[in-house]
mmCIF file of C-alpha atoms and ligand atoms in Angstrom:
data_model
loop_
_atom_site.group_PDB
_atom_site.id
_atom_site.type_symbol
_atom_site.label_atom_id
_atom_site.label_comp_id
_atom_site.label_asym_id
_atom_site.label_seq_id
_atom_site.Cartn_x
_atom_site.Cartn_y
_atom_site.Cartn_z
ATOM 1 C CA MET A 208 0.000 0.000 0.000
ATOM 2 C CA LYS A 209 1.235 3.463 -0.893
ATOM 3 C CA ILE A 210 0.840 6.047 1.852
ATOM 4 C CA LEU A 211 1.250 9.804 1.487
ATOM 5 C CA VAL A 212 2.597 11.376 4.659
ATOM 6 C CA THR A 213 2.038 15.132 4.707
ATOM 7 C CA GLY A 214 4.416 16.815 7.144
ATOM 8 C CA GLY A 215 6.543 13.664 6.999
ATOM 9 C CA ALA A 216 9.786 15.562 7.625
ATOM 10 C CA GLY A 217 8.529 16.891 10.959
ATOM 11 C CA TYR A 218 8.894 15.528 14.469
ATOM 12 C CA ILE A 219 6.028 13.027 14.626
ATOM 13 C CA GLY A 220 5.948 12.478 10.866
ATOM 14 C CA SER A 221 9.583 11.384 10.616
ATOM 15 C CA HIS A 222 9.152 8.805 13.391
ATOM 16 C CA THR A 223 5.967 7.536 11.765
ATOM 17 C CA VAL A 224 7.687 7.184 8.395
ATOM 18 C CA VAL A 225 10.274 4.879 10.019
ATOM 19 C CA LEU A 226 7.607 2.631 11.518
ATOM 20 C CA LEU A 227 5.492 2.613 8.356
ATOM 21 C CA ILE A 228 8.444 1.453 6.272
ATOM 22 C CA GLU A 229 9.378 -1.136 8.874
ATOM 23 C CA ALA A 230 5.769 -2.373 8.737
ATOM 24 C CA GLY A 231 6.053 -2.823 4.956
ATOM 25 C CA TYR A 232 4.187 0.243 3.713
ATOM 26 C CA GLU A 233 5.422 2.231 0.744
ATOM 27 C CA VAL A 234 5.789 5.860 1.808
ATOM 28 C CA ILE A 235 5.834 9.197 0.031
ATOM 29 C CA VAL A 236 6.668 12.281 2.080
ATOM 30 C CA PHE A 237 5.085 15.624 1.198
ATOM 31 C CA ASP A 238 6.417 18.647 3.073
ATOM 32 C CA ASN A 239 7.171 22.318 2.451
ATOM 33 C CA PHE A 240 9.915 22.260 5.122
ATOM 34 C CA CYS A 241 8.527 25.386 6.808
ATOM 35 C CA ASN A 242 9.239 23.788 10.183
ATOM 36 C CA SER A 243 11.633 20.957 9.369
ATOM 37 C CA SER A 244 14.710 20.130 7.368
ATOM 38 C CA ARG A 245 15.691 17.657 4.688
ATOM 39 C CA GLU A 246 18.289 16.322 7.087
ATOM 40 C CA SER A 247 15.530 14.537 9.008
ATOM 41 C CA ILE A 248 14.742 12.592 5.841
ATOM 42 C CA ASN A 249 18.440 11.755 5.338
ATOM 43 C CA ARG A 250 18.514 10.391 8.872
ATOM 44 C CA VAL A 251 15.318 8.389 8.358
ATOM 45 C CA GLU A 252 16.845 6.896 5.204
ATOM 46 C CA LYS A 253 19.830 5.750 7.278
ATOM 47 C CA ILE A 254 17.586 4.132 9.886
ATOM 48 C CA VAL A 255 15.452 2.223 7.382
ATOM 49 C CA GLY A 256 18.254 1.582 4.873
ATOM 50 C CA GLN A 257 16.340 2.801 1.846
ATOM 51 C CA LYS A 258 15.662 5.945 -0.170
ATOM 52 C CA ILE A 259 12.476 7.855 0.534
ATOM 53 C CA THR A 260 10.450 9.598 -2.128
ATOM 54 C CA VAL A 261 9.983 13.225 -1.133
ATOM 55 C CA PHE A 262 7.816 15.860 -2.801
ATOM 56 C CA GLU A 263 8.558 19.396 -1.691
ATOM 57 C CA GLY A 264 5.273 21.258 -1.783
ATOM 58 C CA ASP A 265 2.536 23.023 0.107
ATOM 59 C CA ILE A 266 -0.776 21.397 1.005
ATOM 60 C CA ARG A 267 -2.469 24.653 -0.009
ATOM 61 C CA SER A 268 -1.271 24.187 -3.578
ATOM 62 C CA ARG A 269 -3.494 22.015 -5.800
ATOM 63 C CA ASP A 270 -0.645 21.954 -8.319
ATOM 64 C CA ASP A 271 1.900 20.680 -5.794
ATOM 65 C CA LEU A 272 -0.475 17.983 -4.573
ATOM 66 C CA GLY A 273 -1.581 17.166 -8.114
ATOM 67 C CA LYS A 274 2.007 16.292 -9.023
ATOM 68 C CA VAL A 275 2.029 13.579 -6.348
ATOM 69 C CA PHE A 276 -1.421 12.169 -7.007
ATOM 70 C CA SER A 277 -1.146 12.185 -10.795
ATOM 71 C CA SER A 278 2.084 10.197 -10.705
ATOM 72 C CA ASN A 279 1.226 7.813 -7.847
ATOM 73 C CA LYS A 280 -1.765 5.719 -6.841
ATOM 74 C CA ILE A 281 -2.052 6.824 -3.212
ATOM 75 C CA ASP A 282 -4.095 4.468 -1.013
ATOM 76 C CA ALA A 283 -4.253 6.611 2.128
ATOM 77 C CA VAL A 284 -2.968 9.874 3.570
ATOM 78 C CA ILE A 285 -1.568 10.434 7.031
ATOM 79 C CA HIS A 286 -1.960 14.154 7.482
ATOM 80 C CA PHE A 287 0.556 15.726 9.874
ATOM 81 C CA ALA A 288 1.235 18.945 7.953
ATOM 82 C CA GLY A 289 0.262 21.978 9.959
ATOM 83 C CA LEU A 290 1.456 24.814 12.140
ATOM 84 C CA LYS A 291 1.411 24.018 15.845
ATOM 85 C CA ALA A 292 2.614 26.894 18.040
ATOM 86 C CA VAL A 293 -0.214 28.008 20.311
ATOM 87 C CA GLY A 294 1.163 31.501 21.085
ATOM 88 C CA GLU A 295 1.968 32.204 17.451
ATOM 89 C CA SER A 296 -1.569 31.178 16.483
ATOM 90 C CA VAL A 297 -2.966 33.887 18.777
ATOM 91 C CA GLU A 298 -0.773 36.481 17.039
ATOM 92 C CA GLN A 299 -1.335 35.191 13.512
ATOM 93 C CA PRO A 300 -4.788 33.579 13.414
ATOM 94 C CA LEU A 301 -5.288 33.995 9.666
ATOM 95 C CA ARG A 302 -2.002 32.277 8.911
ATOM 96 C CA TYR A 303 -3.038 29.348 11.106
ATOM 97 C CA TYR A 304 -6.519 29.045 9.614
ATOM 98 C CA ASP A 305 -5.101 29.316 6.109
ATOM 99 C CA ASN A 306 -2.357 26.762 6.625
ATOM 100 C CA ASN A 307 -4.204 24.250 8.774
ATOM 101 C CA VAL A 308 -7.871 24.551 7.793
ATOM 102 C CA ASN A 309 -7.621 25.761 4.203
ATOM 103 C CA GLY A 310 -4.678 23.423 3.615
ATOM 104 C CA THR A 311 -6.720 20.448 4.790
ATOM 105 C CA VAL A 312 -9.702 21.426 2.620
ATOM 106 C CA ILE A 313 -7.473 21.603 -0.454
ATOM 107 C CA LEU A 314 -5.791 18.319 0.432
ATOM 108 C CA CYS A 315 -9.206 16.623 0.675
ATOM 109 C CA GLU A 316 -10.371 18.155 -2.615
ATOM 110 C CA VAL A 317 -7.323 16.770 -4.398
ATOM 111 C CA MET A 318 -7.689 13.396 -2.672
ATOM 112 C CA GLU A 319 -11.314 13.240 -3.819
ATOM 113 C CA LYS A 320 -10.352 14.146 -7.368
ATOM 114 C CA TYR A 321 -7.965 11.188 -7.458
ATOM 115 C CA ASN A 322 -10.402 8.919 -5.631
ATOM 116 C CA CYS A 323 -8.223 8.562 -2.548
ATOM 117 C CA LYS A 324 -10.668 8.693 0.355
ATOM 118 C CA SER A 325 -8.733 7.463 3.373
ATOM 119 C CA ILE A 326 -7.235 9.924 5.833
ATOM 120 C CA ILE A 327 -5.718 9.779 9.293
ATOM 121 C CA PHE A 328 -5.586 13.215 10.867
ATOM 122 C CA SER A 329 -3.366 14.632 13.637
ATOM 123 C CA SER A 330 -5.715 16.137 16.152
ATOM 124 C CA SER A 331 -4.818 17.115 19.670
ATOM 125 C CA ALA A 332 -5.860 16.859 23.298
ATOM 126 C CA THR A 333 -6.134 20.628 23.117
ATOM 127 C CA VAL A 334 -9.664 20.099 21.706
ATOM 128 C CA TYR A 335 -10.827 19.131 25.218
ATOM 129 C CA GLY A 336 -10.178 22.693 26.443
ATOM 130 C CA ASP A 337 -10.188 22.666 30.254
ATOM 131 C CA PRO A 338 -11.706 19.236 30.970
ATOM 132 C CA HIS A 339 -14.096 19.005 33.920
ATOM 133 C CA THR A 340 -12.401 15.821 35.103
ATOM 134 C CA THR A 341 -9.596 13.400 34.193
ATOM 135 C CA PRO A 342 -8.895 10.911 32.679
ATOM 136 C CA ILE A 343 -10.291 12.310 29.455
ATOM 137 C CA LEU A 344 -12.623 10.202 27.327
ATOM 138 C CA GLU A 345 -13.258 10.820 23.628
ATOM 139 C CA SER A 346 -16.884 11.624 24.465
ATOM 140 C CA PHE A 347 -15.948 14.654 26.591
ATOM 141 C CA PRO A 348 -17.161 18.034 25.337
ATOM 142 C CA THR A 349 -14.754 19.927 23.100
ATOM 143 C CA SER A 350 -13.769 23.581 23.071
ATOM 144 C CA ALA A 351 -10.814 25.709 22.125
ATOM 145 C CA THR A 352 -9.099 28.672 23.697
ATOM 146 C CA ASN A 353 -6.838 29.679 20.812
ATOM 147 C CA PRO A 354 -6.769 29.624 16.993
ATOM 148 C CA TYR A 355 -4.476 26.578 16.885
ATOM 149 C CA GLY A 356 -6.913 24.511 18.927
ATOM 150 C CA ARG A 357 -9.842 25.884 16.956
ATOM 151 C CA SER A 358 -8.139 24.893 13.696
ATOM 152 C CA LYS A 359 -8.028 21.295 14.989
ATOM 153 C CA LEU A 360 -11.694 21.407 15.990
ATOM 154 C CA PHE A 361 -12.731 22.883 12.626
ATOM 155 C CA ILE A 362 -10.778 20.241 10.725
ATOM 156 C CA GLU A 363 -12.338 17.448 12.793
ATOM 157 C CA GLU A 364 -15.798 18.808 11.900
ATOM 158 C CA ILE A 365 -14.911 19.250 8.228
ATOM 159 C CA LEU A 366 -13.746 15.638 8.012
ATOM 160 C CA ARG A 367 -16.928 14.455 9.728
ATOM 161 C CA ASP A 368 -19.016 16.455 7.231
ATOM 162 C CA LEU A 369 -17.062 14.927 4.390
ATOM 163 C CA TYR A 370 -17.876 11.447 5.649
ATOM 164 C CA VAL A 371 -21.583 12.336 5.954
ATOM 165 C CA SER A 372 -21.564 13.527 2.349
ATOM 166 C CA ASP A 373 -19.858 10.375 1.102
ATOM 167 C CA ASN A 374 -19.571 7.242 3.230
ATOM 168 C CA ASP A 375 -16.744 5.944 1.066
ATOM 169 C CA TRP A 376 -14.426 8.186 3.062
ATOM 170 C CA LYS A 377 -12.458 6.496 5.822
ATOM 171 C CA VAL A 378 -11.520 9.002 8.510
ATOM 172 C CA ILE A 379 -9.586 8.501 11.733
ATOM 173 C CA LEU A 380 -9.050 11.475 14.030
ATOM 174 C CA LEU A 381 -6.175 10.799 16.408
ATOM 175 C CA ARG A 382 -6.052 13.102 19.420
ATOM 176 C CA TYR A 383 -2.472 13.173 20.667
ATOM 177 C CA PHE A 384 -1.552 14.017 24.214
ATOM 178 C CA ASN A 385 2.033 15.292 24.778
ATOM 179 C CA PRO A 386 4.544 13.626 22.450
ATOM 180 C CA VAL A 387 8.127 13.532 23.766
ATOM 181 C CA GLY A 388 11.320 11.508 23.351
ATOM 182 C CA ALA A 389 12.987 10.337 20.183
ATOM 183 C CA HIS A 390 13.900 7.281 18.143
ATOM 184 C CA ASN A 391 16.320 5.118 20.140
ATOM 185 C CA SER A 392 19.029 5.539 17.483
ATOM 186 C CA GLY A 393 19.352 9.124 18.747
ATOM 187 C CA THR A 394 19.446 10.317 15.139
ATOM 188 C CA ILE A 395 15.949 11.796 14.748
ATOM 189 C CA GLY A 396 14.032 13.859 17.270
ATOM 190 C CA GLU A 397 12.294 17.117 18.020
ATOM 191 C CA ASP A 398 14.134 20.146 16.639
ATOM 192 C CA PRO A 399 12.226 23.293 17.549
ATOM 193 C CA ASN A 400 13.108 26.624 15.979
ATOM 194 C CA GLY A 401 14.446 29.184 18.447
ATOM 195 C CA ILE A 402 13.412 29.010 22.083
ATOM 196 C CA PRO A 403 11.261 25.926 22.688
ATOM 197 C CA ASN A 404 7.665 26.510 23.811
ATOM 198 C CA ASN A 405 7.192 22.984 25.069
ATOM 199 C CA LEU A 406 8.467 21.519 28.287
ATOM 200 C CA MET A 407 10.566 18.562 27.168
ATOM 201 C CA PRO A 408 12.716 20.282 24.548
ATOM 202 C CA PHE A 409 13.246 23.126 27.002
ATOM 203 C CA ILE A 410 14.363 20.712 29.734
ATOM 204 C CA ALA A 411 16.639 18.902 27.271
ATOM 205 C CA GLN A 412 18.259 22.141 26.105
ATOM 206 C CA THR A 413 18.768 23.197 29.721
ATOM 207 C CA ALA A 414 20.407 19.861 30.551
ATOM 208 C CA VAL A 415 22.771 20.180 27.586
ATOM 209 C CA GLY A 416 23.723 23.718 28.654
ATOM 210 C CA LYS A 417 22.001 25.699 25.883
ATOM 211 C CA ARG A 418 19.577 27.332 28.353
ATOM 212 C CA GLU A 419 20.453 28.614 31.783
ATOM 213 C CA TYR A 420 17.343 27.440 33.611
ATOM 214 C CA LEU A 421 13.804 26.222 33.102
ATOM 215 C CA SER A 422 10.906 28.485 34.067
ATOM 216 C CA VAL A 423 8.265 26.354 35.746
ATOM 217 C CA PHE A 424 4.987 28.014 34.834
ATOM 218 C CA GLY A 425 3.095 28.013 38.126
ATOM 219 C CA ASP A 426 3.416 25.968 41.309
ATOM 220 C CA ASP A 427 -0.011 26.742 42.722
ATOM 221 C CA TYR A 428 -2.197 24.489 40.587
ATOM 222 C CA ASP A 429 -4.510 22.014 42.231
ATOM 223 C CA THR A 430 -2.106 19.108 41.598
ATOM 224 C CA PRO A 431 0.005 17.001 44.009
ATOM 225 C CA ASP A 432 3.082 19.299 43.781
ATOM 226 C CA GLY A 433 1.345 22.403 42.419
ATOM 227 C CA THR A 434 2.842 22.169 38.917
ATOM 228 C CA GLY A 435 0.948 21.247 35.738
ATOM 229 C CA VAL A 436 0.259 17.583 35.020
ATOM 230 C CA ARG A 437 0.317 16.161 31.474
ATOM 231 C CA ASP A 438 0.160 12.827 29.692
ATOM 232 C CA TYR A 439 3.603 12.537 28.062
ATOM 233 C CA ILE A 440 3.750 9.889 25.373
ATOM 234 C CA HIS A 441 6.861 8.493 23.683
ATOM 235 C CA VAL A 442 6.854 9.620 20.058
ATOM 236 C CA VAL A 443 7.597 6.073 18.857
ATOM 237 C CA ASP A 444 4.508 4.777 20.670
ATOM 238 C CA LEU A 445 2.552 7.594 19.063
ATOM 239 C CA ALA A 446 3.958 6.674 15.650
ATOM 240 C CA GLN A 447 2.954 3.057 16.218
ATOM 241 C CA GLY A 448 -0.600 4.239 16.863
ATOM 242 C CA HIS A 449 -0.707 5.501 13.271
ATOM 243 C CA VAL A 450 0.499 2.170 11.892
ATOM 244 C CA ASN A 451 -2.203 0.350 13.871
ATOM 245 C CA ALA A 452 -4.796 2.856 12.661
ATOM 246 C CA LEU A 453 -3.735 2.344 9.056
ATOM 247 C CA ASP A 454 -3.811 -1.439 9.425
ATOM 248 C CA ARG A 455 -7.428 -1.216 10.579
ATOM 249 C CA LEU A 456 -8.720 1.661 8.452
ATOM 250 C CA ASP A 457 -10.985 -0.573 6.386
ATOM 251 C CA ASP A 458 -12.571 -2.181 9.468
ATOM 252 C CA PHE A 459 -14.428 0.975 10.435
ATOM 253 C CA SER A 460 -17.719 2.200 9.049
ATOM 254 C CA GLU A 461 -17.831 5.532 10.872
ATOM 255 C CA VAL A 462 -15.487 8.413 11.630
ATOM 256 C CA MET A 463 -13.224 7.213 14.442
ATOM 257 C CA THR A 464 -12.058 9.660 17.115
ATOM 258 C CA ILE A 465 -9.332 8.167 19.263
ATOM 259 C CA ASN A 466 -7.119 9.410 22.096
ATOM 260 C CA LEU A 467 -3.443 8.504 21.897
ATOM 261 C CA GLY A 468 -2.024 8.895 25.373
ATOM 262 C CA THR A 469 -0.619 6.707 28.126
ATOM 263 C CA GLY A 470 -3.297 7.323 30.750
ATOM 264 C CA LYS A 471 -0.664 8.524 33.224
ATOM 265 C CA GLY A 472 -0.028 12.114 34.228
ATOM 266 C CA TYR A 473 3.310 13.552 35.356
ATOM 267 C CA SER A 474 3.958 16.979 36.821
ATOM 268 C CA VAL A 475 6.544 19.438 35.539
ATOM 269 C CA LEU A 476 8.759 18.736 38.546
ATOM 270 C CA GLU A 477 8.449 14.970 38.083
ATOM 271 C CA MET A 478 9.587 15.406 34.479
ATOM 272 C CA VAL A 479 12.544 17.506 35.604
ATOM 273 C CA LYS A 480 13.581 14.784 38.084
ATOM 274 C CA ALA A 481 13.171 11.989 35.565
ATOM 275 C CA PHE A 482 15.230 13.876 32.995
ATOM 276 C CA GLU A 483 17.986 14.594 35.514
ATOM 277 C CA LYS A 484 18.135 10.885 36.314
ATOM 278 C CA ALA A 485 18.249 9.820 32.668
ATOM 279 C CA SER A 486 20.861 12.386 31.662
ATOM 280 C CA GLY A 487 22.974 12.582 34.787
ATOM 281 C CA LYS A 488 22.764 16.378 34.345
ATOM 282 C CA LYS A 489 21.292 19.038 36.567
ATOM 283 C CA VAL A 490 18.260 20.909 35.254
ATOM 284 C CA PRO A 491 18.146 24.203 37.172
ATOM 285 C CA TYR A 492 14.681 25.742 37.394
ATOM 286 C CA LYS A 493 12.868 28.760 38.776
ATOM 287 C CA ILE A 494 9.213 29.037 39.612
ATOM 288 C CA ALA A 495 7.562 31.568 37.302
ATOM 289 C CA PRO A 496 3.983 32.842 36.956
ATOM 290 C CA ARG A 497 1.382 30.624 35.312
ATOM 291 C CA ARG A 498 1.369 30.702 31.500
ATOM 292 C CA ALA A 499 -1.836 32.144 30.069
ATOM 293 C CA GLY A 500 -4.198 29.485 28.778
ATOM 294 C CA ASP A 501 -2.571 26.561 30.640
ATOM 295 C CA ILE A 502 -4.716 24.073 32.518
ATOM 296 C CA ALA A 503 -3.827 22.175 35.696
ATOM 297 C CA THR A 504 -4.229 18.576 34.618
ATOM 298 C CA CYS A 505 -4.633 16.752 31.340
ATOM 299 C CA PHE A 506 -4.347 13.025 30.808
ATOM 300 C CA ALA A 507 -6.084 10.488 28.616
ATOM 301 C CA ASP A 508 -8.265 7.524 29.119
ATOM 302 C CA PRO A 509 -6.559 5.456 26.401
ATOM 303 C CA SER A 510 -8.849 2.406 26.655
ATOM 304 C CA TYR A 511 -10.701 3.100 23.391
ATOM 305 C CA ALA A 512 -7.400 2.954 21.452
ATOM 306 C CA LYS A 513 -6.728 -0.420 23.055
ATOM 307 C CA GLU A 514 -10.190 -1.647 22.130
ATOM 308 C CA VAL A 515 -10.373 -0.493 18.514
ATOM 309 C CA LEU A 516 -6.719 -0.250 17.452
ATOM 310 C CA ASP A 517 -5.223 -2.901 19.745
ATOM 311 C CA TRP A 518 -2.747 -0.184 20.656
ATOM 312 C CA GLU A 519 -1.312 0.941 23.943
ATOM 313 C CA ALA A 520 1.750 2.952 24.873
ATOM 314 C CA LYS A 521 4.599 0.680 25.924
ATOM 315 C CA ARG A 522 7.373 3.102 26.836
ATOM 316 C CA GLY A 523 7.524 4.717 30.260
ATOM 317 C CA ILE A 524 8.821 8.042 31.476
ATOM 318 C CA GLU A 525 12.393 6.669 31.896
ATOM 319 C CA GLU A 526 12.612 5.634 28.250
ATOM 320 C CA MET A 527 11.057 8.932 27.119
ATOM 321 C CA CYS A 528 13.769 10.848 28.981
ATOM 322 C CA GLU A 529 16.633 8.509 28.014
ATOM 323 C CA ASP A 530 15.777 8.660 24.310
ATOM 324 C CA GLY A 531 15.128 12.398 24.477
ATOM 325 C CA TRP A 532 18.537 12.846 26.083
ATOM 326 C CA LEU A 533 20.274 10.631 23.525
ATOM 327 C CA TRP A 534 18.881 12.810 20.720
ATOM 328 C CA GLN A 535 19.681 16.092 22.487
ATOM 329 C CA SER A 536 23.179 15.137 23.623
ATOM 330 C CA GLN A 537 24.160 13.735 20.210
ATOM 331 C CA ASN A 538 22.555 16.656 18.380
ATOM 332 C CA PRO A 539 22.938 19.746 20.549
ATOM 333 C CA ASP A 540 22.078 21.897 17.515
ATOM 334 C CA GLY A 541 19.355 19.599 16.236
ATOM 335 C CA TYR A 542 19.603 18.758 12.546
ATOM 336 C CA LEU A 543 22.263 21.422 12.073
ATOM 337 C CA THR A 544 24.616 19.203 14.084
ATOM 338 C CA LYS A 545 27.047 17.446 11.752
ATOM 339 C CA SER A 546 26.375 13.705 11.768
HETATM 340 P P1 NAD B 786 6.257 19.577 13.076
HETATM 341 O O1 NAD B 786 6.179 21.058 12.910
HETATM 342 O O2 NAD B 786 7.540 18.983 13.486
HETATM 343 O O3 NAD B 786 5.783 18.851 11.728
HETATM 344 C C1 NAD B 786 4.825 19.420 10.864
HETATM 345 C C2 NAD B 786 5.393 19.326 9.445
HETATM 346 O O4 NAD B 786 4.445 19.878 8.533
HETATM 347 C C3 NAD B 786 6.685 20.118 9.258
HETATM 348 O O5 NAD B 786 7.645 19.295 8.627
HETATM 349 C C4 NAD B 786 6.294 21.290 8.364
HETATM 350 O O6 NAD B 786 7.354 21.717 7.555
HETATM 351 C C5 NAD B 786 5.125 20.698 7.593
HETATM 352 N N1 NAD B 786 4.147 21.665 7.102
HETATM 353 C C6 NAD B 786 3.520 22.649 7.796
HETATM 354 N N2 NAD B 786 2.689 23.329 7.005
HETATM 355 C C7 NAD B 786 2.761 22.772 5.767
HETATM 356 C C8 NAD B 786 2.134 23.017 4.520
HETATM 357 N N3 NAD B 786 1.282 24.030 4.362
HETATM 358 N N4 NAD B 786 2.433 22.228 3.478
HETATM 359 C C9 NAD B 786 3.327 21.216 3.607
HETATM 360 N N5 NAD B 786 3.953 20.936 4.764
HETATM 361 C C10 NAD B 786 3.670 21.694 5.828
HETATM 362 O O7 NAD B 786 5.091 19.161 14.087
HETATM 363 P P2 NAD B 786 4.802 17.777 14.812
HETATM 364 O O8 NAD B 786 5.055 17.952 16.249
HETATM 365 O O9 NAD B 786 5.440 16.667 14.075
HETATM 366 O O10 NAD B 786 3.224 17.722 14.637
HETATM 367 C C11 NAD B 786 2.612 17.039 13.567
HETATM 368 C C12 NAD B 786 1.103 17.248 13.651
HETATM 369 O O11 NAD B 786 0.635 16.789 14.912
HETATM 370 C C13 NAD B 786 0.681 18.714 13.537
HETATM 371 O O12 NAD B 786 -0.520 18.771 12.783
HETATM 372 C C14 NAD B 786 0.416 19.099 14.972
HETATM 373 O O13 NAD B 786 -0.539 20.131 15.079
HETATM 374 C C15 NAD B 786 -0.110 17.797 15.548
HETATM 375 N N6 NAD B 786 0.072 17.699 17.008
HETATM 376 C C16 NAD B 786 1.324 17.886 17.539
HETATM 377 C C17 NAD B 786 1.495 17.833 18.922
HETATM 378 C C18 NAD B 786 2.845 18.074 19.545
HETATM 379 O O14 NAD B 786 2.896 18.400 20.724
HETATM 380 N N7 NAD B 786 3.949 17.911 18.820
HETATM 381 C C19 NAD B 786 0.394 17.563 19.755
HETATM 382 C C20 NAD B 786 -0.849 17.351 19.172
HETATM 383 C C21 NAD B 786 -1.004 17.422 17.783
HETATM 384 N N1 UFG B 787 5.894 24.234 31.086
HETATM 385 C C1 UFG B 787 6.754 24.887 31.955
HETATM 386 N N2 UFG B 787 7.825 25.539 31.422
HETATM 387 C C2 UFG B 787 8.079 25.583 30.099
HETATM 388 C C3 UFG B 787 7.189 24.918 29.213
HETATM 389 C C4 UFG B 787 6.101 24.255 29.752
HETATM 390 O O1 UFG B 787 6.553 24.867 33.160
HETATM 391 O O2 UFG B 787 9.055 26.215 29.680
HETATM 392 C C5 UFG B 787 4.763 23.479 31.648
HETATM 393 C C6 UFG B 787 3.396 23.961 31.181
HETATM 394 O O3 UFG B 787 2.944 25.001 31.993
HETATM 395 C C7 UFG B 787 2.565 22.687 31.280
HETATM 396 C C8 UFG B 787 3.571 21.583 30.949
HETATM 397 O O4 UFG B 787 4.855 22.146 31.191
HETATM 398 O O5 UFG B 787 2.119 22.488 32.587
HETATM 399 C C9 UFG B 787 3.506 21.092 29.512
HETATM 400 O O6 UFG B 787 3.606 22.214 28.634
HETATM 401 P P1 UFG B 787 3.864 22.041 27.065
HETATM 402 O O7 UFG B 787 3.965 23.397 26.483
HETATM 403 O O8 UFG B 787 4.979 21.089 26.836
HETATM 404 O O9 UFG B 787 2.549 21.292 26.570
HETATM 405 P P2 UFG B 787 1.016 21.701 26.638
HETATM 406 O O10 UFG B 787 0.315 20.632 27.405
HETATM 407 O O11 UFG B 787 0.840 23.078 27.088
HETATM 408 O O12 UFG B 787 0.605 21.658 25.101
HETATM 409 C C10 UFG B 787 1.085 20.671 24.200
HETATM 410 C C11 UFG B 787 1.134 21.278 22.806
HETATM 411 C C12 UFG B 787 -0.249 21.608 22.355
HETATM 412 C C13 UFG B 787 -1.095 20.372 22.409
HETATM 413 C C14 UFG B 787 -1.083 19.794 23.795
HETATM 414 C C15 UFG B 787 -1.848 18.499 23.848
HETATM 415 O O13 UFG B 787 1.925 22.461 22.807
HETATM 416 O O14 UFG B 787 -0.221 22.074 21.036
HETATM 417 O O15 UFG B 787 0.263 19.549 24.212
HETATM 418 O O16 UFG B 787 -1.418 17.647 22.848
HETATM 419 F F1 UFG B 787 -2.354 20.677 22.069
#
């Protein structure tokens, strides 16, 4: 089966490409490299020991997409391409709606034109807003507090509408919790531009000496140690969730909405401790004010993924930190580090 992976050069996409190829799928990567580099593809090629077909293009361009679909019979699309920085989305809402929402509409139009009607979409736990309780079930109400989150909600609805209009579509909406860690080769991983917004890359860069200290955003939440609690999931487990979803795509006769998380929550300070243990490095931190828009606690009930995808996260917090450290210590400057 030939699978088009939009955003396949990015953090989650590159790990998924490795697992897809290892599972025997034929993969084509489509990416405009606005938040990634070709080096990630070179590294993936080394891991899997084969060349990867890459189309450089933008999902908002019918011409770019047409080049792929007219020259390949694509069986399904895994759609990672999108912008993902929450703060930036507040400053540049139109850019986010154009890239994420408009881009997805155009992608689906082109898919339809070429009679490819199977899509797995990267949604996010952010669609649960501030959940009234945890663990979070797929049936919980959804809401969004920023344009990024709203773009995910809109896309979910658009894909549901598409299915209603034509039941030949196969749609799986995967709601990721907090992906962290890296492939255990230490050669691919998360490579944020500039100062990281997310906790794990910030901790990793502090441990490697690139940042002086971590700001812990709030220690007065209603959590065991006062700091925010999240469901961190190893990116390779997350990638495996996509392979399982693809394997079962034809089994489903409705739009599937599925949490991908571990079901366990860890606080910011627990993550700091775990990372210090895995790396043998100190991670200095200071308590700072709460970050606007953050919630106290967010973790998944992952039992539906187990039931319908036969998937569960296998890697614990130690492995997440060890693999994250391997990537960071071997690549202090991300993909700019000479291999
Ligand atoms: P990433 O930025 O590393 O990867 C996204 C890739 O998409 C990049 O390679 C980028 O160059 C590409 N891209 C962006 N816009 C494009 C366009 N218009 N045309 C073609 N390519 C384009 O991000 P990631 O962490 O790998 O996330 C992948 C997906 O998962 C995103 O949709 C993101 O919103 C979603 N997600 C991520 C997280 C997370 O914490 N990392 C959590 C939940 C959901
Ligand atoms: N945090 C700090 N200091 C930092 C960065 C984060 O204390 O420098 C704290 C946050 O306050 C939060 C926790 O670490 O309590 C995790 O924060 P992240 O920014 O790593 O992750 P979020 O849960 O805020 O959001 C991430 C993505 C969203 C996505 C969500 C669920 O950024 O896009 O996970 O998948 F929607």
